[in-house]
Coordinates of N, CA and C in Angstrom, one line a residue:
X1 N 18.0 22.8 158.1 CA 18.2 22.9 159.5 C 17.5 24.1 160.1
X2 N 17.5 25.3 159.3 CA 16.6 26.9 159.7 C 15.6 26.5 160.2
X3 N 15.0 25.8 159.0 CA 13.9 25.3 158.7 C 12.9 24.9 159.9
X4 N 13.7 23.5 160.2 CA 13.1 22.6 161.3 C 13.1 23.7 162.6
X5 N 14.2 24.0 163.0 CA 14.4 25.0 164.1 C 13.4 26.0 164.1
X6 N 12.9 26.2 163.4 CA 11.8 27.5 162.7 C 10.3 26.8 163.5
X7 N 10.5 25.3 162.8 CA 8.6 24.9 163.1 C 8.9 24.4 164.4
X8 N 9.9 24.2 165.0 CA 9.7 23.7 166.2 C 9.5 24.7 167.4
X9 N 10.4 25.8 167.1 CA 9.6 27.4 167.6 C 8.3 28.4 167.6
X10 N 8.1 27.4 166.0 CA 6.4 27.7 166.2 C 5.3 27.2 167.0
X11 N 6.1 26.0 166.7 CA 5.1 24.7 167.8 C 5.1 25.1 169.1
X12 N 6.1 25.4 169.5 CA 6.4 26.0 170.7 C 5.6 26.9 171.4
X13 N 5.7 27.8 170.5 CA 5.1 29.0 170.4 C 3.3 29.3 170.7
X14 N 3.0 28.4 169.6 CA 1.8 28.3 169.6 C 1.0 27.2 170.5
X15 N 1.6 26.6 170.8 CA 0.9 25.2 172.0 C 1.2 25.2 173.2
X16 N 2.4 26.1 173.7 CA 2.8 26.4 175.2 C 3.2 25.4 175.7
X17 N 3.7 25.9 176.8 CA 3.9 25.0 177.3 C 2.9 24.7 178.8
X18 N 2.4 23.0 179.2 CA 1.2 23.4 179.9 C 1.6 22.4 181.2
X19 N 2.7 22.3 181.7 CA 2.7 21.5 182.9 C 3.2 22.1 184.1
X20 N 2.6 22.3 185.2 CA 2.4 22.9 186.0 C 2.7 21.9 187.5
X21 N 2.5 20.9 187.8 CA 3.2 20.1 188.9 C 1.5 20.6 189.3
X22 N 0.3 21.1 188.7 CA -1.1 20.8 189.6 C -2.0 19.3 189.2
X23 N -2.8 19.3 189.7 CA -3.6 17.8 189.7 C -4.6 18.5 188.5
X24 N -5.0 20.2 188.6 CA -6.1 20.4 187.8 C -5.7 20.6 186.0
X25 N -7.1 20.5 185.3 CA -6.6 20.6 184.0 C -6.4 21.7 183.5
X26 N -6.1 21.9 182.1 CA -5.0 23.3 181.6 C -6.1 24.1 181.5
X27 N -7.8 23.5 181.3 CA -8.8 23.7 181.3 C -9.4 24.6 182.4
X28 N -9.3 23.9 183.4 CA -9.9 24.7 184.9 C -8.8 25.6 185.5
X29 N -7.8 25.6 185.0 CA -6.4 26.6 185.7 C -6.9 27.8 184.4
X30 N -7.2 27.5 183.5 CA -7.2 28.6 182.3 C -8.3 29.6 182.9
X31 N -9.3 29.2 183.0 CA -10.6 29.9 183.2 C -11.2 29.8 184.7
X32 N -11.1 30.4 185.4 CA -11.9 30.4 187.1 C -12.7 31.3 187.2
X33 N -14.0 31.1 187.6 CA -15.0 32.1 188.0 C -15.4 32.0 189.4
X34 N -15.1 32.6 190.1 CA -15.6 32.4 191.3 C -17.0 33.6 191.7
X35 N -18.1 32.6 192.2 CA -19.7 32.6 193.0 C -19.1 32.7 193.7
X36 N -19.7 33.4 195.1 CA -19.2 33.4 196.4 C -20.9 33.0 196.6
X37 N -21.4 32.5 197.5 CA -22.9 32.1 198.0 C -24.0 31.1 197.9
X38 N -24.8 30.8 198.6 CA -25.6 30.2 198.0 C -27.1 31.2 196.8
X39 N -27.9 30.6 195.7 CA -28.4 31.3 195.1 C -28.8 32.9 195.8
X40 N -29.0 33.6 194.9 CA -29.2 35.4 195.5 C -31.2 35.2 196.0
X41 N -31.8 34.8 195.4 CA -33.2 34.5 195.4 C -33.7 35.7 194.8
X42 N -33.7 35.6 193.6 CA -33.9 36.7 192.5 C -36.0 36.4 192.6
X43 N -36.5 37.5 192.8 CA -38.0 36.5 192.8 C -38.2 36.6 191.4
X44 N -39.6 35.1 191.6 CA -40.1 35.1 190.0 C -40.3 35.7 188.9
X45 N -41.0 36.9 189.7 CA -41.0 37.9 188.8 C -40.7 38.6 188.3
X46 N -39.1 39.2 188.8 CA -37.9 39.6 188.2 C -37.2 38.6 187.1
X47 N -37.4 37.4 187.0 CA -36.6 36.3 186.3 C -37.1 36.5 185.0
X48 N -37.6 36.7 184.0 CA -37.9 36.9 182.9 C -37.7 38.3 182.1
X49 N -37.0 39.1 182.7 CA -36.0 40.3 182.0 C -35.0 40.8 182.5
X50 N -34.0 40.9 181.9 CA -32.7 41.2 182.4 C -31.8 43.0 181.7
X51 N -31.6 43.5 182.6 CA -30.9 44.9 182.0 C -29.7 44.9 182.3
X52 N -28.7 45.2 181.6 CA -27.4 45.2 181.5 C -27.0 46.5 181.9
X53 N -26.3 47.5 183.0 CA -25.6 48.2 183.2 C -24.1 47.9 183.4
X54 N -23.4 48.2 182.8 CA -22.0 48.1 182.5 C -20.9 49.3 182.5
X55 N -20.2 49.7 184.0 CA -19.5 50.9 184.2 C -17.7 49.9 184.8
X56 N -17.5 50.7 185.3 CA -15.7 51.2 185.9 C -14.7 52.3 185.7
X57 N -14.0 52.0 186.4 CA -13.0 52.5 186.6 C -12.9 54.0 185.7
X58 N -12.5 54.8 185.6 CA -12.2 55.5 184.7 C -10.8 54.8 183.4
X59 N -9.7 54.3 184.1 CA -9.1 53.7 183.2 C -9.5 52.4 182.3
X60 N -10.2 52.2 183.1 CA -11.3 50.9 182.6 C -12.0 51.4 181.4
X61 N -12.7 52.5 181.6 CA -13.8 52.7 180.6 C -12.8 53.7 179.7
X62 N -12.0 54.1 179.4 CA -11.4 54.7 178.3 C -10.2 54.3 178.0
X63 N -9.9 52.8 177.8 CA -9.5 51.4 177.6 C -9.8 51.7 176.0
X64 N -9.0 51.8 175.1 CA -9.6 51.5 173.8 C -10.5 50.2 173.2
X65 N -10.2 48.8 173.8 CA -11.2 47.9 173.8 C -12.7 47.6 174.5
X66 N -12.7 48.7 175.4 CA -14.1 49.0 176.4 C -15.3 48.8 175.3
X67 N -15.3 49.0 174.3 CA -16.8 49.3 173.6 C -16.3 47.3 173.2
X68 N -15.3 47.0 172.6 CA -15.3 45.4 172.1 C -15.5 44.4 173.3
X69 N -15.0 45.1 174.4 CA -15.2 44.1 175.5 C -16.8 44.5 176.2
X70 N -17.3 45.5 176.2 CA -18.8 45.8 176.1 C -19.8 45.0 175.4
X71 N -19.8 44.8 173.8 CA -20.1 44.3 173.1 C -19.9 42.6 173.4
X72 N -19.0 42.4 173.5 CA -18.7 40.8 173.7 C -19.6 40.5 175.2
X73 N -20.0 41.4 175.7 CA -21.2 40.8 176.7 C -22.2 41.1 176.5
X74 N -23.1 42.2 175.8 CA -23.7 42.1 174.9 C -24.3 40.6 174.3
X75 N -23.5 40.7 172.9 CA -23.6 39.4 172.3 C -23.5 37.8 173.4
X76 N -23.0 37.8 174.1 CA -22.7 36.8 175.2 C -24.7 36.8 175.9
X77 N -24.9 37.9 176.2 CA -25.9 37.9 177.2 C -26.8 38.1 176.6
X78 N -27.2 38.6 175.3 CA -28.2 38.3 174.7 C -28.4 36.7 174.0
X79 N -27.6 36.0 173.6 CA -27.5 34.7 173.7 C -28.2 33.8 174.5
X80 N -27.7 34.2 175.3 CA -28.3 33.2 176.6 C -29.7 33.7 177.4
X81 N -30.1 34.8 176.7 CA -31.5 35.4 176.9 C -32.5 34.6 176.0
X82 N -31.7 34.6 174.7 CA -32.9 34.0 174.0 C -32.9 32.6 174.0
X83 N -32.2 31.8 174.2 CA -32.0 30.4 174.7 C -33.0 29.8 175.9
X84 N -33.1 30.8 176.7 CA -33.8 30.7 178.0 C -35.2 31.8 178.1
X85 N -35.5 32.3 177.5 CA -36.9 33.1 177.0 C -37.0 34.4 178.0
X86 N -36.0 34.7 178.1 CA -35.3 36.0 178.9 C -35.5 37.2 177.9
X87 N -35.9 38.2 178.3 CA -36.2 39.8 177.4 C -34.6 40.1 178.2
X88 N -34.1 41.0 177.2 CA -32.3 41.4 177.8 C -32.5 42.8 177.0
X89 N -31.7 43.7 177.4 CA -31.5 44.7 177.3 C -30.3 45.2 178.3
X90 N -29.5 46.4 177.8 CA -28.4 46.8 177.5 C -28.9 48.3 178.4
X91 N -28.7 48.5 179.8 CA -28.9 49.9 180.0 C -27.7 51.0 180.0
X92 N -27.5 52.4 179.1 CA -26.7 53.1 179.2 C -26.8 54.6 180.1
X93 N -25.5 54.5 181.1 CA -25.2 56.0 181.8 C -25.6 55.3 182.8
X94 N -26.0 56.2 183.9 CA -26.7 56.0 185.3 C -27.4 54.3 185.4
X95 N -27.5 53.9 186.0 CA -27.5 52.2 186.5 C -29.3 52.7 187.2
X96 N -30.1 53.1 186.6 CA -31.2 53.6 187.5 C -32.9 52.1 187.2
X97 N -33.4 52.1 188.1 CA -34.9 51.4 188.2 C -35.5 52.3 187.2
X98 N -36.8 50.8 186.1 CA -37.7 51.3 185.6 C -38.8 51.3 186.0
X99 N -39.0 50.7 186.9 CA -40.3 50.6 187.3 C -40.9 49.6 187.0
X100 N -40.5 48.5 185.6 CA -40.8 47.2 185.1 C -40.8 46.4 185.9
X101 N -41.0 44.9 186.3 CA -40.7 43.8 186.7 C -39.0 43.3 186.0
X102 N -38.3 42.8 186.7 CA -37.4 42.2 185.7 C -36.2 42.7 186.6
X103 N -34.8 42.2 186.2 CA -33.7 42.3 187.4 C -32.5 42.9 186.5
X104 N -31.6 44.4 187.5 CA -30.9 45.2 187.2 C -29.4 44.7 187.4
X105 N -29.4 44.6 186.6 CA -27.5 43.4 187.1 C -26.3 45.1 186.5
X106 N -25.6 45.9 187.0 CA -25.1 46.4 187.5 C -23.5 46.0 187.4
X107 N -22.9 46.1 186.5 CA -21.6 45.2 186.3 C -20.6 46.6 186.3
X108 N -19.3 46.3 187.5 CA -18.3 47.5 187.6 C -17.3 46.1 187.9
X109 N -16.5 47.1 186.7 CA -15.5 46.2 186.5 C -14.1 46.7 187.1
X110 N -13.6 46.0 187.6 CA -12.4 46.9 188.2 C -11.2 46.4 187.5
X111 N -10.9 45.5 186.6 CA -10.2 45.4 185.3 C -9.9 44.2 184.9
X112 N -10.0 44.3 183.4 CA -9.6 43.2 182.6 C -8.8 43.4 181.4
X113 N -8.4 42.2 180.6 CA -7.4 42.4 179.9 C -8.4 41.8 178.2
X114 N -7.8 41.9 177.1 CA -8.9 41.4 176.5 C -8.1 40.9 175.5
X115 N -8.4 39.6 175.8 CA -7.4 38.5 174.0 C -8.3 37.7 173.7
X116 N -8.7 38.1 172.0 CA -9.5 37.5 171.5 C -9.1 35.9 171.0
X117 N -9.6 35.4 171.0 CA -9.2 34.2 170.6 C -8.7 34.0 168.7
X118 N -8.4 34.8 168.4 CA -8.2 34.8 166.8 C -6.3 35.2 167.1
X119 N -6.2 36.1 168.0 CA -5.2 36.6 168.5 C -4.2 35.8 169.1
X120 N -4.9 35.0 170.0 CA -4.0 33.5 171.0 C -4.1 32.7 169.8
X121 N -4.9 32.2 169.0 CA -3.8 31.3 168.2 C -3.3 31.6 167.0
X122 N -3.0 33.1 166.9 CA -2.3 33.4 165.9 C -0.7 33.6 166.5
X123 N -0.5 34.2 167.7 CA 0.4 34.5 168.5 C 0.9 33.8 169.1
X124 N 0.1 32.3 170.0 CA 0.2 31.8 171.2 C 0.7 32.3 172.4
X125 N 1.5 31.9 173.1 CA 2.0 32.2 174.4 C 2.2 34.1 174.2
X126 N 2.5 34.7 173.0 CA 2.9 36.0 173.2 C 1.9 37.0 173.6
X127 N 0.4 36.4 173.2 CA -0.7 36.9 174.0 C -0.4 37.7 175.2
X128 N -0.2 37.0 176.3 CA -0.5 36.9 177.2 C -1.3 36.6 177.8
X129 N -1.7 37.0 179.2 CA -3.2 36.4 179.7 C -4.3 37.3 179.6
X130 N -5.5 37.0 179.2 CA -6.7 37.3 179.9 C -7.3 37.4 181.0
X131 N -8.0 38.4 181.9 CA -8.3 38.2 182.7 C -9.4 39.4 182.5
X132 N -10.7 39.2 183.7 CA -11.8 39.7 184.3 C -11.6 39.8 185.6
X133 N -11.9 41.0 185.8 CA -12.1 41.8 187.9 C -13.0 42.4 188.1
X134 N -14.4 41.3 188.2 CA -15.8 42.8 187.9 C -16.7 42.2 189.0
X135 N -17.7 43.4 189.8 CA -18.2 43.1 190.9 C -19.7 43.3 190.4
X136 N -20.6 42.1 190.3 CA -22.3 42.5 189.8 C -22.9 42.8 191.1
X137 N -23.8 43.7 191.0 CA -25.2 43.8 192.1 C -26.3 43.6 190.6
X138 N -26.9 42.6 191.6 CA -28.4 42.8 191.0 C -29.4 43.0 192.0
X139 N -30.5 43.7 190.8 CA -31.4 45.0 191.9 C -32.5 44.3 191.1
X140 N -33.3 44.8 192.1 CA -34.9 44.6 191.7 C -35.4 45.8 190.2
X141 N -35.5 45.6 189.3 CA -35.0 46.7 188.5 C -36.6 47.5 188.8
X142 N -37.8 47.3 189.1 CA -39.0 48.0 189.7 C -38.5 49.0 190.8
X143 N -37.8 48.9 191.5 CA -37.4 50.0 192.6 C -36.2 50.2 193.3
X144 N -35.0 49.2 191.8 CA -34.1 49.3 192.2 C -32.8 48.6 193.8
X145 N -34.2 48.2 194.3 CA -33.4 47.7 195.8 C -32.4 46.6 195.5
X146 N -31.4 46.8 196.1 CA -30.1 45.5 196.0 C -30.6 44.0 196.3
X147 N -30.6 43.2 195.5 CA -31.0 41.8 195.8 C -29.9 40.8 196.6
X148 N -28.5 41.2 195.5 CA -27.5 40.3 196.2 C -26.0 40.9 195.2
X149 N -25.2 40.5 195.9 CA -23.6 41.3 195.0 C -23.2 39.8 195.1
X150 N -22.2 39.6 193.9 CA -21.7 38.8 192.9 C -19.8 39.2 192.5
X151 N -19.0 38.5 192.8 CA -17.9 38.8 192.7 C -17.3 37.8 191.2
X152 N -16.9 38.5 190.1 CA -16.7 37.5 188.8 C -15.0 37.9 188.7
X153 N -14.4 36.8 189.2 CA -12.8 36.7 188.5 C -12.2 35.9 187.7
X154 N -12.1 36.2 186.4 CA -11.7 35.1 185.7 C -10.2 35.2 185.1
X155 N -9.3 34.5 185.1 CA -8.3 34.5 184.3 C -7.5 33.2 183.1
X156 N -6.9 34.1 182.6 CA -6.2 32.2 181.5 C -4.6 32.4 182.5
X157 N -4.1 31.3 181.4 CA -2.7 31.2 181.5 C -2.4 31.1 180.0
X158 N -1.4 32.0 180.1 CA -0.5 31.5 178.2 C 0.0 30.5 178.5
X159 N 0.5 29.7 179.4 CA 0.8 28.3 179.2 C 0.1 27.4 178.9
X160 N -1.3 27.5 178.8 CA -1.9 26.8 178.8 C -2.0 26.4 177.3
X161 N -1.4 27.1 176.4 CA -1.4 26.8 175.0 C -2.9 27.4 174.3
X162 N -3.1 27.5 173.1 CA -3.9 28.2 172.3 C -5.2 27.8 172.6
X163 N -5.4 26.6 173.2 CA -6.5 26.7 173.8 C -6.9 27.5 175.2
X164 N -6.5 28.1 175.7 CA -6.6 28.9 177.1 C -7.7 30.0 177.0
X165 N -8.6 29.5 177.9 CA -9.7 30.7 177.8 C -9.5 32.1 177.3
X166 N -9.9 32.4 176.7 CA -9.7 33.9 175.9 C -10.8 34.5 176.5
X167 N -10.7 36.0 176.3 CA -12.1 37.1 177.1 C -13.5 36.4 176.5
X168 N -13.5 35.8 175.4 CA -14.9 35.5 174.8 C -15.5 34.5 175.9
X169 N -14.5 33.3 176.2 CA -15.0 32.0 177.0 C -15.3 32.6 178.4
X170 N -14.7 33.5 178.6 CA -14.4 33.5 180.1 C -15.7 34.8 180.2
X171 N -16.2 35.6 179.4 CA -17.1 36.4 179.6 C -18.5 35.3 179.2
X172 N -18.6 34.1 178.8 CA -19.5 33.2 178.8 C -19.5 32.3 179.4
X173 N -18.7 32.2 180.6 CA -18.6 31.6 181.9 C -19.4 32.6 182.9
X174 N -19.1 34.1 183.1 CA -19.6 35.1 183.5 C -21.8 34.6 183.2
X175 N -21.5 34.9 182.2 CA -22.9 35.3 181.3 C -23.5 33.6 181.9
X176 N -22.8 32.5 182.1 CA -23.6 31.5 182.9 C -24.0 31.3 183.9
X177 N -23.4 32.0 184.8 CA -23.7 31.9 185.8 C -24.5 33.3 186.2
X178 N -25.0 33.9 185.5 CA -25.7 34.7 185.7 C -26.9 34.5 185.2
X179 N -27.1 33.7 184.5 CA -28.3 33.1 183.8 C -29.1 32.1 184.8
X180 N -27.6 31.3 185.8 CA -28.6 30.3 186.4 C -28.8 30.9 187.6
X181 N -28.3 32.1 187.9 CA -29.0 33.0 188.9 C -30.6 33.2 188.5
X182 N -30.4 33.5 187.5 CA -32.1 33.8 187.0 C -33.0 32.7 186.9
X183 N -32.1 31.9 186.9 CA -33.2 30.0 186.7 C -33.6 29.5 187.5
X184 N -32.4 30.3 189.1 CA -33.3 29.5 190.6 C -34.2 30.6 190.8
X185 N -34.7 31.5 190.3 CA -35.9 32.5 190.6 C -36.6 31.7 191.5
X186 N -37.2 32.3 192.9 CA -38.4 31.6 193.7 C -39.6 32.3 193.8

């Protein structure tokens, strides 16, 4: 009798619970990214390298997971560089122009929470949620000038059960839509 009462707590536990009285799926309520605009008009010649400046908050950046959640866009954004024949790089300190051709994307994050996905389905629901609060400018990275600002909010739901976007998905939702910023280059 422990027993059963035991796995059905786990089940519980680990699959959430995911009904909500919405029309959307556990899928699109888990992860939201909101674009605000039509494309930024990145020109051509900025579209083929991308530099990563990545700041916030003071409590933001001495977050003990700041360098893991750093890294996971990193890895995220160089991905999707070499998929799409993009040079990427990682700029550290000051957010400054090289003089290069290529576009300065400028990421201040005003906070997020960070659950890896090994975590949600080891835990389920006790997670908690994930979420992203970060504001991009991308600059002409040759002289710097602001092209267009970019607002990225993403969050899960622990109800949504062990599948619910975790920081990894939801920082490669981010990392997509920033890619197809680079793909409408004119």
């Amino acid at each position: 009798m422990k027993f059963a009462w035991y796995v059905g707590l786990m089940v519980l536990t680990l699959t959430g619970c995911a009904s909500t009285g919405s029309n959307k799926s556990a899928d699109e309520k888990a992860s939201q990214t909101v674009l605000t605009g039509p494309p930024l008009g990145i020109p051509m010649a900025s579209s083929k390298h991308l530099v990563l400046n990545m700041t916030g908050s003071p409590e933001v950046t001495a977050a003990k997971d700041w360098p893991k959640f750093q890294e996971e866009w990193r890895a995220n954004f160089s991905e999707y560089a070499k998929s799409d024949g993009v040079t990427f790089e990682v700029q550290s300190g000051e957010a400054h122009a090289t003089g290069a051709p290529g576009t300065l994307i400028k990421v201040y994050v005003n906070d997020y929470r960070f659950v890896g996905i090994g975590s949600r389905v080891m835990f389920g629901v006790m997670t908690g949620n994930a979420y992203i609060d970060a504001k991009a400018s991308y600059c002409d990275l040759t002289d710097g000038k602001e092209i267009g600002v970019r607002a990225y909010n993403t969050s899960s739901t622990a109800w949504a059960g062990v599948f619910a976007k975790m920081t990894p998905q939801q920082v490669d939702a981010i990392g997509s839509q920033v890619f197809a910023e680079l793909k409408s280059a004119k």
